[in-house]
Coordinates of C-alpha atoms in Angstrom, one line a residue:
M232 CA -20.5 19.0 -0.9
N233 CA -22.1 21.4 -3.7
I234 CA -19.5 23.8 -3.1
I235 CA -16.4 21.2 -3.5
S236 CA -18.2 19.9 -6.5
S237 CA -18.7 23.3 -8.0
V238 CA -14.9 24.1 -7.4
L239 CA -13.8 20.8 -8.7
N240 CA -15.9 21.3 -11.9
T241 CA -14.8 24.8 -12.4
S242 CA -11.0 23.8 -11.8
L243 CA -11.6 20.8 -14.4
N244 CA -13.0 23.0 -17.1
Y245 CA -10.1 25.5 -16.5
F246 CA -7.8 22.5 -17.0
F247 CA -9.3 21.7 -20.2
N248 CA -9.4 25.2 -21.6
L249 CA -5.5 25.3 -20.7
T250 CA -4.6 22.1 -22.3
G251 CA -7.7 21.2 -24.7
D252 CA -7.6 17.6 -23.7
W253 CA -9.9 16.2 -20.9
G254 CA -7.7 13.1 -20.3
I255 CA -4.8 15.6 -19.5
A256 CA -7.3 17.8 -17.4
I257 CA -8.4 14.8 -15.3
I258 CA -4.7 14.1 -14.3
L259 CA -3.9 17.8 -13.4
L260 CA -6.9 18.1 -11.5
T261 CA -6.3 14.8 -9.7
L262 CA -2.7 16.0 -8.9
L263 CA -3.8 19.2 -7.7
V264 CA -6.5 17.8 -5.3
R265 CA -4.1 15.1 -3.8
T266 CA -1.2 17.8 -3.6
L267 CA -3.6 19.9 -1.3
L268 CA -4.5 17.0 0.6
L269 CA -0.7 15.8 1.0
P270 CA -0.2 17.3 4.6
M271 CA -3.3 15.4 5.9
S272 CA -2.2 12.2 4.2
M273 CA 1.2 12.4 5.6
K274 CA 0.0 13.1 9.0
Q275 CA -2.2 10.0 8.8
K276 CA 0.8 8.0 7.7
L277 CA 3.0 9.5 10.5
S278 CA 0.0 8.4 13.1
M279 CA -0.3 4.9 11.9
Q280 CA 3.6 4.3 12.2
Q281 CA 3.5 5.9 15.9
Q282 CA 0.5 3.3 16.4
Q283 CA 2.7 0.5 15.2
S284 CA 5.5 1.6 17.4
L285 CA 3.5 2.1 20.5
S286 CA 1.9 -1.3 19.7
K287 CA 5.3 -3.1 20.1
K288 CA 6.3 -0.9 23.0
I289 CA 3.2 -2.0 24.7
E290 CA 3.6 -5.6 24.0
E291 CA 7.2 -5.3 25.2
L292 CA 5.9 -3.6 28.5
K293 CA 3.5 -6.5 29.4
E294 CA 6.5 -8.8 29.0
K295 CA 9.0 -6.9 31.1
Y296 CA 6.4 -6.0 34.0
K297 CA 4.3 -9.3 33.9
N298 CA 5.3 -9.8 37.4
N299 CA 4.8 -6.2 38.7
K300 CA 1.0 -5.2 37.8
E301 CA 1.4 -1.6 39.5
K302 CA 4.5 -0.9 37.5
L303 CA 2.9 -2.4 34.5
E304 CA -0.5 -0.5 34.8
S305 CA 1.7 3.0 35.3
E306 CA 3.8 2.5 32.1
L307 CA 0.5 1.3 30.3
Q308 CA -1.1 4.5 31.0
K309 CA 1.3 6.6 29.7
H310 CA 1.6 4.8 26.4
Y311 CA -2.4 4.8 25.8
Q312 CA -2.1 8.5 26.5
Q313 CA 0.4 8.8 23.3
S314 CA -1.6 6.3 21.5
A315 CA -4.7 8.5 21.9
K316 CA -3.1 11.6 20.5
S317 CA -1.8 9.6 17.4
M318 CA -5.4 8.3 16.9
L319 CA -6.5 12.0 16.5
G320 CA -4.0 12.4 13.8
C321 CA -5.5 9.3 11.9
L322 CA -9.0 10.8 12.2
V323 CA -8.1 14.0 10.9
S324 CA -7.2 12.5 7.4
F325 CA -11.0 11.4 7.2
L326 CA -11.5 14.8 6.2
Q327 CA -10.0 14.2 2.7
L328 CA -12.5 11.5 1.8
P329 CA -15.5 13.8 1.2
I330 CA -13.3 15.7 -1.3
I331 CA -12.0 12.4 -3.1
F332 CA -15.3 11.0 -3.5
T333 CA -16.7 14.5 -4.7
L334 CA -13.7 14.4 -7.3
Y335 CA -14.7 11.0 -8.4
S336 CA -18.1 11.8 -8.7
V337 CA -17.7 15.0 -11.0
I338 CA -15.2 12.9 -13.3
L339 CA -17.9 10.1 -13.5
K340 CA -20.7 12.5 -14.4
M341 CA -18.5 14.6 -16.9
P342 CA -20.9 15.3 -19.8
V343 CA -18.5 15.0 -22.6
H344 CA -18.1 12.3 -25.2
T345 CA -14.6 13.0 -26.4
G346 CA -11.5 10.9 -26.6
T347 CA -8.0 12.0 -25.3
I348 CA -4.5 12.0 -26.5
I349 CA -3.4 9.9 -23.5
I350 CA -5.4 7.0 -24.7
P351 CA -5.7 7.3 -28.5
W352 CA -7.3 4.1 -29.5
V353 CA -10.6 5.1 -27.5
T354 CA -13.3 7.7 -29.1
S355 CA -15.0 8.5 -25.7
I356 CA -13.5 8.9 -22.4
K357 CA -17.1 8.0 -21.1
L358 CA -16.6 4.4 -22.5
A359 CA -14.7 1.3 -20.8
D360 CA -11.3 0.3 -22.5
S361 CA -12.2 -2.6 -24.8
Y362 CA -8.3 -3.5 -24.7
F363 CA -8.3 -3.7 -21.1
V364 CA -4.9 -1.6 -20.9
L365 CA -6.2 0.6 -18.2
P366 CA -7.5 -2.1 -15.8
I367 CA -4.0 -3.8 -16.2
L368 CA -2.1 -0.2 -15.5
Y369 CA -4.4 0.1 -12.5
A370 CA -3.4 -3.3 -11.2
L371 CA 0.1 -2.4 -11.5
A372 CA -0.3 1.0 -10.1
T373 CA -2.5 -0.3 -6.9
L374 CA 0.3 -3.0 -6.4
S375 CA 3.4 -1.0 -6.6
P376 CA 3.4 0.7 -3.1
N377 CA 3.2 -3.1 -1.5
L378 CA 6.2 -4.0 -3.4
L379 CA 8.6 -1.2 -2.2
S380 CA 9.7 -3.3 0.8
Y381 CA 11.5 -5.6 -1.6
F382 CA 14.1 -2.8 -2.4
S383 CA 16.5 -2.5 0.3
F384 CA 16.9 1.1 0.5
L385 CA 13.2 1.5 0.8
K386 CA 12.6 -1.1 3.3
V387 CA 11.4 -0.3 6.7
S388 CA 11.7 -2.4 9.7
S389 CA 8.1 -1.8 10.8
Y390 CA 6.6 -2.8 7.5
N391 CA 5.8 -6.3 6.7
N392 CA 6.0 -7.7 3.3
M393 CA 2.3 -8.3 1.8
P394 CA 1.7 -12.1 1.3
K395 CA 1.7 -13.3 -2.3
S396 CA -1.9 -14.3 -2.0
T397 CA -3.1 -11.0 -1.0
L398 CA -1.0 -9.4 -3.9
I399 CA -2.8 -11.6 -6.5
L400 CA -6.3 -11.2 -5.0
T401 CA -5.6 -7.3 -5.0
S402 CA -4.3 -7.6 -8.8
I403 CA -7.6 -9.5 -9.7
F404 CA -9.9 -7.2 -7.7
S405 CA -8.4 -4.0 -9.3
I406 CA -8.8 -5.4 -12.7
L407 CA -12.5 -6.5 -12.2
I408 CA -13.5 -3.2 -10.7
T409 CA -11.9 -1.4 -13.5
I410 CA -13.0 -3.5 -16.6
K411 CA -16.2 -1.8 -17.1
I412 CA -15.9 1.6 -15.8
P413 CA -15.2 4.9 -18.1
I414 CA -12.0 5.7 -19.4
A415 CA -12.3 9.0 -17.5
V416 CA -12.6 7.4 -14.1
G417 CA -9.5 4.8 -15.1
I418 CA -7.5 7.9 -15.7
Y419 CA -8.2 9.3 -12.1
L420 CA -7.5 5.9 -10.5
I421 CA -4.4 5.2 -12.2
T422 CA -3.3 9.1 -11.5
T423 CA -4.2 8.8 -7.9
S424 CA -2.6 5.4 -7.3
L425 CA 0.8 6.6 -8.9
F426 CA 0.6 9.8 -6.7
S427 CA 0.1 7.4 -3.8
L428 CA 3.1 5.4 -4.8
M429 CA 5.3 8.7 -4.9
E430 CA 3.8 9.5 -1.5
E431 CA 5.0 6.4 -0.1
I432 CA 8.4 6.5 -1.3
A433 CA 9.0 10.1 0.1
F434 CA 7.4 9.0 3.3
R435 CA 9.8 5.7 3.6
L436 CA 12.8 7.8 2.8
Y437 CA 11.7 10.4 5.4
L438 CA 11.5 7.5 8.0
K439 CA 14.9 6.0 7.1
N440 CA 16.6 9.8 7.3
R441 CA 15.1 10.3 10.7
S442 CA 16.0 6.8 12.0
L443 CA 19.6 7.7 10.8
S444 CA 19.6 11.0 12.4
Y445 CA 19.2 9.5 16.0

């Protein structure tokens, strides 16, 4: 963890020396880390998608062979083996969590008290946003991936629309957790949420193109 923290600190200072702005430096560092972790993240999404498909197939098999237990057991065994392989892909993605948490910690512990051109109305990125612009932006950025299914060209059959009550609760929770946090952390959270949005769009387009090729 100390090695990861040291690398992230060095990278953050490098981006600051390059740009002269801590806010921009945080954005660049966050984008760099998320880009490096992108293969694992996409593998996780693919594994989850395979898990959903396998679950549907298993339910269909149970209905199809409900009167033939031996055949059902044989078919289920094959699908359970595939399911176990898909779960390994999900477990690999957890390797990215320590890196993300360390990045969060590095930004939270920044020993600087200066503003950023990105948010000109604040004097220090260690303070909370008194105008609540960042909490609202973070809530919108967090919600955006869940709204993609409402666009026909991004809708994937295996994805279900999130209930409106859940969307509202997610918005409220996102605002509450960012009201008092330092702006430096808010910039990180918004950047990583927008990156996740782009990642989700790319993954959905990949799934749609793959289904068309079959």
